mmCIF file of N, CA and C in Angstrom:
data_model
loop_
_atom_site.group_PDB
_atom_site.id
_atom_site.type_symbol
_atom_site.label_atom_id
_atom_site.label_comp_id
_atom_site.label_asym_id
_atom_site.label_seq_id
_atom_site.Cartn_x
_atom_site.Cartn_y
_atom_site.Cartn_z
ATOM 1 N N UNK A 1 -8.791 24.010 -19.732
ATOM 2 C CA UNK A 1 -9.650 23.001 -20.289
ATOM 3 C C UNK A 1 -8.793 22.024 -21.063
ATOM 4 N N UNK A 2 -9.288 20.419 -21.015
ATOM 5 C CA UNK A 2 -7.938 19.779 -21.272
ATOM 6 C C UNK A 2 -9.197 18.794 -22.376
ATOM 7 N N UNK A 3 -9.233 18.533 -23.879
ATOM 8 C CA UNK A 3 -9.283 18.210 -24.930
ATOM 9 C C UNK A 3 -8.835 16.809 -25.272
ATOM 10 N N UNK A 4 -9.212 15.852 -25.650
ATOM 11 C CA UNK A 4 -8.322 14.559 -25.567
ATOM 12 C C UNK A 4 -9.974 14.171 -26.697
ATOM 13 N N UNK A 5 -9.329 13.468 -28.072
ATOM 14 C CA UNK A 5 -10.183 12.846 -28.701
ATOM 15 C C UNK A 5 -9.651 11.324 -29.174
ATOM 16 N N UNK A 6 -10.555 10.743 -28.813
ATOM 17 C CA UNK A 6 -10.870 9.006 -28.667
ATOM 18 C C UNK A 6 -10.789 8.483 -29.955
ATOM 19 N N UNK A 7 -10.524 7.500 -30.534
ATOM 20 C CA UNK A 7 -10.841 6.747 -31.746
ATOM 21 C C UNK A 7 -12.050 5.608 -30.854
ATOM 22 N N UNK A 8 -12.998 5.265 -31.249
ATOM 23 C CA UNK A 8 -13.828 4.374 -31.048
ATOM 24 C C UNK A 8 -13.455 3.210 -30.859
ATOM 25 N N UNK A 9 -13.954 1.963 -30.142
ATOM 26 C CA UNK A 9 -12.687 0.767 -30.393
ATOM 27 C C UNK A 9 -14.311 -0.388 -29.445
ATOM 28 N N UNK A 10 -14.400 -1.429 -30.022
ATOM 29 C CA UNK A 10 -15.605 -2.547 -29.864
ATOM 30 C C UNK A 10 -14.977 -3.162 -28.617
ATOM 31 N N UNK A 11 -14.153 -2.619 -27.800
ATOM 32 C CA UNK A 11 -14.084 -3.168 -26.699
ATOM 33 C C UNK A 11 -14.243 -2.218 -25.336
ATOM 34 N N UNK A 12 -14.779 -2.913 -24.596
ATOM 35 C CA UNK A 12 -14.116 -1.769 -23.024
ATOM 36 C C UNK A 12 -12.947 -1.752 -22.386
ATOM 37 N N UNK A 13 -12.671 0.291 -22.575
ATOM 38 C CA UNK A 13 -11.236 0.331 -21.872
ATOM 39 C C UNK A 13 -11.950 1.270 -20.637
ATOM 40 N N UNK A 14 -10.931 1.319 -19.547
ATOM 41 C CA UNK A 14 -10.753 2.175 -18.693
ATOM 42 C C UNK A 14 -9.906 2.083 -17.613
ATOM 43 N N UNK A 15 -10.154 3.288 -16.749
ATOM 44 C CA UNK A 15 -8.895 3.331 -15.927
ATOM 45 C C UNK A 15 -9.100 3.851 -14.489
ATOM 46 N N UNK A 16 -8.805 3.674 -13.585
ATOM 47 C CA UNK A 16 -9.373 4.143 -11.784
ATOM 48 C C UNK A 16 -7.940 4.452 -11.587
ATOM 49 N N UNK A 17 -8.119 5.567 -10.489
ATOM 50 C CA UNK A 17 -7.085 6.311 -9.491
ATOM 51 C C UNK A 17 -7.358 6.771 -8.283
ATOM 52 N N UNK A 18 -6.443 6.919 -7.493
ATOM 53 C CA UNK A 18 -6.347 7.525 -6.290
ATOM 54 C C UNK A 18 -5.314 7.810 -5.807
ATOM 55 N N UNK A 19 -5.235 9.492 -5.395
ATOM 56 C CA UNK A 19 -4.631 9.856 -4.375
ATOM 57 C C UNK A 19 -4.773 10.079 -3.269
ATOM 58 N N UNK A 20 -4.070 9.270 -2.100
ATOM 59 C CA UNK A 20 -4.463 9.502 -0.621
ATOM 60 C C UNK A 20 -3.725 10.202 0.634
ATOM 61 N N UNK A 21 -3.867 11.256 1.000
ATOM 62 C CA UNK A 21 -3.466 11.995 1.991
ATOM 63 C C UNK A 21 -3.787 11.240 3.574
ATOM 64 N N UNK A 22 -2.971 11.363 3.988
ATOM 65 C CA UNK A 22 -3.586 10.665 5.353
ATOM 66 C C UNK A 22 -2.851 10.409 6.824
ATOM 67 N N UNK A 23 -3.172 10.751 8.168
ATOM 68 C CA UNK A 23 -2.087 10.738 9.411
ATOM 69 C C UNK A 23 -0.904 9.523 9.064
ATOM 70 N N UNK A 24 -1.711 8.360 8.656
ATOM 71 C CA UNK A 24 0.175 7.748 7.594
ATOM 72 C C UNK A 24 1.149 8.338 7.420
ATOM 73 N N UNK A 25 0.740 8.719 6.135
ATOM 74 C CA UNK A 25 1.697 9.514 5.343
ATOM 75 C C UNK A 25 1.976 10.805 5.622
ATOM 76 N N UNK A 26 1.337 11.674 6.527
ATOM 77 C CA UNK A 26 1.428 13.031 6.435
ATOM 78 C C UNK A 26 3.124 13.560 7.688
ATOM 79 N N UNK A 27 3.738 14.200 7.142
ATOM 80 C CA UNK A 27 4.820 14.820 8.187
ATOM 81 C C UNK A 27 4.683 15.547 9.096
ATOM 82 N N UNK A 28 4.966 15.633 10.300
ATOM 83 C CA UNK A 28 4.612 16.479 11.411
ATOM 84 C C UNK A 28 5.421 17.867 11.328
ATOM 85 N N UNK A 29 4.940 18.665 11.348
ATOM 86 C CA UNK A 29 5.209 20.135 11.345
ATOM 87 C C UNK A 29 6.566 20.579 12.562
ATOM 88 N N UNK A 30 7.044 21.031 12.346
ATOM 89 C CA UNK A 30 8.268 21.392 13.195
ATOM 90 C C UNK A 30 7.879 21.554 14.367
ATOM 91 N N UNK A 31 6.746 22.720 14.059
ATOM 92 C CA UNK A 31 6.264 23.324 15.209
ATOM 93 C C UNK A 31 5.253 22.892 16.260
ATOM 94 N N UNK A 32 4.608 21.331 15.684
ATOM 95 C CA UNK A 32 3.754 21.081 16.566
ATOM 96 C C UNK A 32 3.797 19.339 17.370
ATOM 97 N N UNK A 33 2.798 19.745 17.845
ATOM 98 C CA UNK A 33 2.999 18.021 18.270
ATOM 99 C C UNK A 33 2.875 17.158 18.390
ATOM 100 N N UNK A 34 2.105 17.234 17.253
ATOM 101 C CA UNK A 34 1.779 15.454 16.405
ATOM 102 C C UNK A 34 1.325 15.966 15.282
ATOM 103 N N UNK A 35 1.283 14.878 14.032
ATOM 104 C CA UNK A 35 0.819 15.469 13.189
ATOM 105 C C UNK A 35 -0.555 15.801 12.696
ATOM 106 N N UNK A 36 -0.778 16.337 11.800
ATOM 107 C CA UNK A 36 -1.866 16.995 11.116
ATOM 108 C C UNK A 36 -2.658 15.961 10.737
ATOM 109 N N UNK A 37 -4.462 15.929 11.401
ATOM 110 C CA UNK A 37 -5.423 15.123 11.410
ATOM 111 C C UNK A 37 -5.765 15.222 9.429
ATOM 112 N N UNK A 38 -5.150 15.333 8.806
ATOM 113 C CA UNK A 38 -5.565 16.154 7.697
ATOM 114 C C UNK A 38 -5.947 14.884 6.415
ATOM 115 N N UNK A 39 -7.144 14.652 6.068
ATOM 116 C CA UNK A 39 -7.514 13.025 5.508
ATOM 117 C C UNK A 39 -8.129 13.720 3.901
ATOM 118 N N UNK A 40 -7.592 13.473 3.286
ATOM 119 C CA UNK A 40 -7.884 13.852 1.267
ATOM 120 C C UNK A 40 -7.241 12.610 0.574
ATOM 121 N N UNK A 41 -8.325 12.373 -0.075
ATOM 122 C CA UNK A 41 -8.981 11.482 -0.654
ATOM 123 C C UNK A 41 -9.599 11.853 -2.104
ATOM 124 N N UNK A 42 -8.690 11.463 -3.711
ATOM 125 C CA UNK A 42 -8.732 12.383 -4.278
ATOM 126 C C UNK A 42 -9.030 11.087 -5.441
ATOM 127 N N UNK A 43 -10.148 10.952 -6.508
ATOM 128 C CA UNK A 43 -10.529 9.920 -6.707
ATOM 129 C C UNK A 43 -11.207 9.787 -8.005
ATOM 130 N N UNK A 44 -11.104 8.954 -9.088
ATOM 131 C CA UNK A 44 -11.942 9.129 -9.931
ATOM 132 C C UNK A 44 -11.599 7.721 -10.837
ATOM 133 N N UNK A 45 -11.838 7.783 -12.586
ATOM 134 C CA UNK A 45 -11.954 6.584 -13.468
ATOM 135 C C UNK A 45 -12.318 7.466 -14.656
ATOM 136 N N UNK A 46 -11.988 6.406 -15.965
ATOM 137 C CA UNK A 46 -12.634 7.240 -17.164
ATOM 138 C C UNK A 46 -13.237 5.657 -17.362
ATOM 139 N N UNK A 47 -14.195 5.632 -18.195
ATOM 140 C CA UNK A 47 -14.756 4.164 -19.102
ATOM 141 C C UNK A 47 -15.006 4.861 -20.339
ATOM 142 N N UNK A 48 -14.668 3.860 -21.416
ATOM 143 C CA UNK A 48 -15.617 4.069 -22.747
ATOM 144 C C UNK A 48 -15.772 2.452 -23.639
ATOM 145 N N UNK A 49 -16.259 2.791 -24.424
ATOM 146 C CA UNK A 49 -16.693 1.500 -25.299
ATOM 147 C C UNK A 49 -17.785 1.615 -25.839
ATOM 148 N N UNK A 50 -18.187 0.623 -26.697
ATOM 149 C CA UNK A 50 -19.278 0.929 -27.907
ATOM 150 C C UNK A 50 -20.561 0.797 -27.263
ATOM 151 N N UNK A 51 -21.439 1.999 -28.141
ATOM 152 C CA UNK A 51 -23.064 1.689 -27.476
ATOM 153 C C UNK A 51 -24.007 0.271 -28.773
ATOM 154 N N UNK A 52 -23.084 1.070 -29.877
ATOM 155 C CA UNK A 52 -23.455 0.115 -31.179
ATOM 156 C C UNK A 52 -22.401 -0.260 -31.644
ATOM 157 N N UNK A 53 -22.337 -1.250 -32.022
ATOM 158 C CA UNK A 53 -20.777 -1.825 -32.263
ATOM 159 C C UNK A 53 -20.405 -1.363 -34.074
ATOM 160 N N UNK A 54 -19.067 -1.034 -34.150
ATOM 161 C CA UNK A 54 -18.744 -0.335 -35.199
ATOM 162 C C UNK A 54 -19.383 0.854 -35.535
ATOM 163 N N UNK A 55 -20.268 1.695 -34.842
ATOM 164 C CA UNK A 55 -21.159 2.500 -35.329
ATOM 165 C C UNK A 55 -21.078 4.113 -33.793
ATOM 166 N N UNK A 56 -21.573 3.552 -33.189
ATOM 167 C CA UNK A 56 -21.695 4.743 -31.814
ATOM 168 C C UNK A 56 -21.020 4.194 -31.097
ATOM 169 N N UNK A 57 -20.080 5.162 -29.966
ATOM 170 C CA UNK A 57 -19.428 4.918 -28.956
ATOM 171 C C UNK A 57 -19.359 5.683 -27.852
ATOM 172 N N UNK A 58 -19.210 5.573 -26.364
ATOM 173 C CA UNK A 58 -19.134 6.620 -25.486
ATOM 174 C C UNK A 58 -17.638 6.681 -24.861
ATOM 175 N N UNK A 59 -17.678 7.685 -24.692
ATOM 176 C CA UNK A 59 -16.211 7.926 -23.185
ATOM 177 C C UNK A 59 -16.658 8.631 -22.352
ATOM 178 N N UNK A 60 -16.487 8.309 -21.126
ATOM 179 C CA UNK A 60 -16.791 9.457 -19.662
ATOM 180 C C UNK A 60 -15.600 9.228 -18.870
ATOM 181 N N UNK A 61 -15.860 9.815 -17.767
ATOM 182 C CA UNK A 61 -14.584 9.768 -17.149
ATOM 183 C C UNK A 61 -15.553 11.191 -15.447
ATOM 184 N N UNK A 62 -14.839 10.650 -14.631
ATOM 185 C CA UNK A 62 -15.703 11.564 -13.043
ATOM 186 C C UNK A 62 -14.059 11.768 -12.435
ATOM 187 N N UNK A 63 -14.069 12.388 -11.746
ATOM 188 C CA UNK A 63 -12.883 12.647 -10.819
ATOM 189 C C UNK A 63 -13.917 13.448 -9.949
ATOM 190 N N UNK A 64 -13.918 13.286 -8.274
ATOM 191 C CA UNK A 64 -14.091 13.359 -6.957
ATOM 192 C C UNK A 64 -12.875 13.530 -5.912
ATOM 193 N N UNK A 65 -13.427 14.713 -4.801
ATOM 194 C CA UNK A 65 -12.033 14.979 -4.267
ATOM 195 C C UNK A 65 -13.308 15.014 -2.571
ATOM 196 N N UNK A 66 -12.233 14.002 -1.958
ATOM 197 C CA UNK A 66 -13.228 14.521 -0.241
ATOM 198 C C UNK A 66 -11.737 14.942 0.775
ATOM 199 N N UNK A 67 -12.287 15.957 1.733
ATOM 200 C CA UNK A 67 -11.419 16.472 2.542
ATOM 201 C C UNK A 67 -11.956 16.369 3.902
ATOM 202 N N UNK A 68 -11.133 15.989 4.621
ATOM 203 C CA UNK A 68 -11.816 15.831 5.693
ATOM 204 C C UNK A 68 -10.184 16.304 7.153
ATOM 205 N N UNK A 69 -10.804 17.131 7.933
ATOM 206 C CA UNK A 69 -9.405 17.262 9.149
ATOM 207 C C UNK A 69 -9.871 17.477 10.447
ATOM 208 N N UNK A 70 -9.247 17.553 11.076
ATOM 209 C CA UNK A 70 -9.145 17.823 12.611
ATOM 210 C C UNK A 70 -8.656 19.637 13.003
ATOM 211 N N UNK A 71 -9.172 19.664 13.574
ATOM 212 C CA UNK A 71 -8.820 21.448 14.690
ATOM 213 C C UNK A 71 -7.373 21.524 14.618
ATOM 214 N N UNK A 72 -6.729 22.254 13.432
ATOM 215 C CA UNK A 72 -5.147 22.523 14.223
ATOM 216 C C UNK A 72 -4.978 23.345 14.853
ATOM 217 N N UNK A 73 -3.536 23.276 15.605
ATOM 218 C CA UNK A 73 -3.717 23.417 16.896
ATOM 219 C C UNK A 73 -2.032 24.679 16.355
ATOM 220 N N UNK A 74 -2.606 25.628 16.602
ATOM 221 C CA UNK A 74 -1.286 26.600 15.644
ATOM 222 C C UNK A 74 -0.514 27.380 17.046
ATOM 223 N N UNK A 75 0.776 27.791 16.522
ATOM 224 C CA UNK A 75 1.075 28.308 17.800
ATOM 225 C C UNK A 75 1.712 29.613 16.949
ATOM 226 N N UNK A 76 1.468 30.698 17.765
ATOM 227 C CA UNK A 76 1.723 31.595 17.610
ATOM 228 C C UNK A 76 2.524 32.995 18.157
ATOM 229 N N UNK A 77 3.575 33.441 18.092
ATOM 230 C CA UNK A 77 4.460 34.593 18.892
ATOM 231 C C UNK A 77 3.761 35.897 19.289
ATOM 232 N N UNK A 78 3.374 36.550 20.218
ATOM 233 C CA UNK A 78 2.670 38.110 20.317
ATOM 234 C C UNK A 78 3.789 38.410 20.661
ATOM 235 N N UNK A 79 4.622 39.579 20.670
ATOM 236 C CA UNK A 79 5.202 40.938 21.345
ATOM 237 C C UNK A 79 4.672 41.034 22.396
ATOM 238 N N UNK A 80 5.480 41.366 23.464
ATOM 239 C CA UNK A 80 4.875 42.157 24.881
ATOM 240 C C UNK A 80 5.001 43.194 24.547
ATOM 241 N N UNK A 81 4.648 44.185 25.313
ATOM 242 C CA UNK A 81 5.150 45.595 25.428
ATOM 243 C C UNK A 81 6.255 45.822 25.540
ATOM 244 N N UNK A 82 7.122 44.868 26.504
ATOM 245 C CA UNK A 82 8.193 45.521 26.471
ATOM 246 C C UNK A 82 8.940 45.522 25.168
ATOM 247 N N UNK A 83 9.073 43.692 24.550
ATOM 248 C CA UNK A 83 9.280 43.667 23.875
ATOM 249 C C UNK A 83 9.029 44.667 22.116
ATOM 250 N N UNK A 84 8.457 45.384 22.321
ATOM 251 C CA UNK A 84 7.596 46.394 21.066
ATOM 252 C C UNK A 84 8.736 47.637 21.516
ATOM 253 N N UNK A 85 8.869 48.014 23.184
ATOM 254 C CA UNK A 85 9.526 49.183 22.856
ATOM 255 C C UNK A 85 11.289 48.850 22.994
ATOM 256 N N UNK A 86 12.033 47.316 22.450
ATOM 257 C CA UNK A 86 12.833 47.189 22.504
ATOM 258 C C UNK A 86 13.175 46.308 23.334
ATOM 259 N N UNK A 87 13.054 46.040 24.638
ATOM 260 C CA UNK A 87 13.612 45.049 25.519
ATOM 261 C C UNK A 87 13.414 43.608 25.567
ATOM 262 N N UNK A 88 14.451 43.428 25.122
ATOM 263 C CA UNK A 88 14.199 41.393 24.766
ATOM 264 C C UNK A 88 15.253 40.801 26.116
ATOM 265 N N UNK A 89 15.193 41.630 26.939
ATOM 266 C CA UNK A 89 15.985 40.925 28.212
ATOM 267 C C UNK A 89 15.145 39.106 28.360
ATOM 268 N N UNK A 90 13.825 39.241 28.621
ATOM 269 C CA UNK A 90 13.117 38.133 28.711
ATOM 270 C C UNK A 90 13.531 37.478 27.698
ATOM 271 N N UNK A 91 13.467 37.701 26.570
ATOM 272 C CA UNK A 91 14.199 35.954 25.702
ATOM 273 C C UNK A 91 15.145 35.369 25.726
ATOM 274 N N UNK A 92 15.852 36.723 25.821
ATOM 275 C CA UNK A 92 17.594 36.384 25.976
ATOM 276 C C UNK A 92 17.756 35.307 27.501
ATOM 277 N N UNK A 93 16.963 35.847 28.599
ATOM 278 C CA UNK A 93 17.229 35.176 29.679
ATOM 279 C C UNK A 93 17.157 33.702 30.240
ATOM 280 N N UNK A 94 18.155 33.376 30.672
ATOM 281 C CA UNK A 94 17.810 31.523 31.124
ATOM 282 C C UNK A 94 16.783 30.898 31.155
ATOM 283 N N UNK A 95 16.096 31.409 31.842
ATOM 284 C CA UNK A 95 14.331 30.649 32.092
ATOM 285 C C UNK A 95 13.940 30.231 30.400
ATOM 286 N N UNK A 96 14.158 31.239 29.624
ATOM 287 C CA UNK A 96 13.544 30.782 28.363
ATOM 288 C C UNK A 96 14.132 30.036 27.256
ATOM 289 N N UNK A 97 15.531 30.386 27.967
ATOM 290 C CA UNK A 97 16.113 29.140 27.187
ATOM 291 C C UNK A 97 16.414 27.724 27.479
ATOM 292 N N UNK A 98 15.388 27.011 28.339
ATOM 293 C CA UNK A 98 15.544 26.104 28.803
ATOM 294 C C UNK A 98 17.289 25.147 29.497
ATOM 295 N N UNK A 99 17.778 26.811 30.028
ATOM 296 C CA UNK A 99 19.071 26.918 30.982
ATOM 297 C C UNK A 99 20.150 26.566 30.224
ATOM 298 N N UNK A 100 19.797 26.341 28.628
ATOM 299 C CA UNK A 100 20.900 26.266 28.127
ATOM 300 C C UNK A 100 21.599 27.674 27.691
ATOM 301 N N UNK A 101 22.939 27.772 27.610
ATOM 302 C CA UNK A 101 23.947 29.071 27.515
ATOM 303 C C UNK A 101 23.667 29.564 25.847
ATOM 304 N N UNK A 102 23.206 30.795 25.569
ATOM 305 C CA UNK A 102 23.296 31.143 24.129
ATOM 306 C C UNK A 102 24.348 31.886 23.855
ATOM 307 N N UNK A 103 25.115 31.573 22.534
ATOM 308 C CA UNK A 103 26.182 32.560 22.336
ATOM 309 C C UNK A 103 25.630 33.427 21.437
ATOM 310 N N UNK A 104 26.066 34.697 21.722
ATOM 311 C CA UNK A 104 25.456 36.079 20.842
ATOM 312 C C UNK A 104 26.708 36.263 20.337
ATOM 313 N N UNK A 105 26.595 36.851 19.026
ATOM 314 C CA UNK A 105 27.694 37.636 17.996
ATOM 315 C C UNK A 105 28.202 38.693 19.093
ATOM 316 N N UNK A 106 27.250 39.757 18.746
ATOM 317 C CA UNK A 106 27.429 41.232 19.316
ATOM 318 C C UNK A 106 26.225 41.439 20.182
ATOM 319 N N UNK A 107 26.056 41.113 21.244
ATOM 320 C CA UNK A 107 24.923 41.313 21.871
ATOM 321 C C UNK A 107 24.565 43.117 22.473
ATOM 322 N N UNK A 108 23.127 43.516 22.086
ATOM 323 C CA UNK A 108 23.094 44.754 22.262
ATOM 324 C C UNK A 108 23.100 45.165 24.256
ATOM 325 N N UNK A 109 23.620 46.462 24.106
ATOM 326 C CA UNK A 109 23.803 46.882 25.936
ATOM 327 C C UNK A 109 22.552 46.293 26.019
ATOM 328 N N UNK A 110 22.580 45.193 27.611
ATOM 329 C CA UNK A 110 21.437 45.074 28.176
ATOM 330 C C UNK A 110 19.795 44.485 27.634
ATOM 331 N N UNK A 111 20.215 43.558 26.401
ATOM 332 C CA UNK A 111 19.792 43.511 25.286
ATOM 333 C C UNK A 111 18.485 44.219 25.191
ATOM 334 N N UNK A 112 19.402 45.330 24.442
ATOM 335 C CA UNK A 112 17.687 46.501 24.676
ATOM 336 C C UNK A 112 17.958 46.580 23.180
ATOM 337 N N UNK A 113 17.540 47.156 22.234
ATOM 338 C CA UNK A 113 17.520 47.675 20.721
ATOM 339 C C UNK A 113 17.333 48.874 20.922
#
């Protein structure tokens, strides 16, 4: 809880903000392939000033937050079987490395674990 006390003052002050999230500004994820539909919109103002001059005064102040996105689209690794009881021949192999050559440290026999 955040406390803030006013001195009264015969004029009007105040103040507006915004923070905006938006396919603009937002960075595309390593992993995917385009970026994140992801739209926040984060928004508010304080006003105060006299109701009676020298005598009563108000301050308010609203802050509003809207979110709004699109379906991401996540990608995710399963294990095969084989892979679960050890055999990563399939990753290791050309096809998946788009035929480029990988160098292994110590590669296990047959790359089994």
């Amino acid at each position: 809880m955040n406390a803030v006390t006013k001195s009264g003052t015969n004029d009007f002050h105040g103040d507006l903000f915004e923070f905006v999230r938006n396919k603009v500004f937002n960075a595309r994820n390593a992993f995917a392939q385009q970026r994140d539909g992801l739209k926040r919109n984060q928004f508010g103002g304080v006003l105060g000033g006299p109701i009676v001059r020298n005598k009563l005064f108000f301050f308010a102040g609203h802050q509003m937050t809207l979110v709004r996105s699109e379906p991401v689209e996540n990608t995710a690794f399963v294990p095969t079987a084989q892979m679960l009881a050890g055999d990563w021949t399939t990753v290791a192999s050309p096809p998946c490395n788009q035929g480029r050559q990988i160098t292994l440290r110590a590669p296990f026999v047959n790359n089994t674990i």
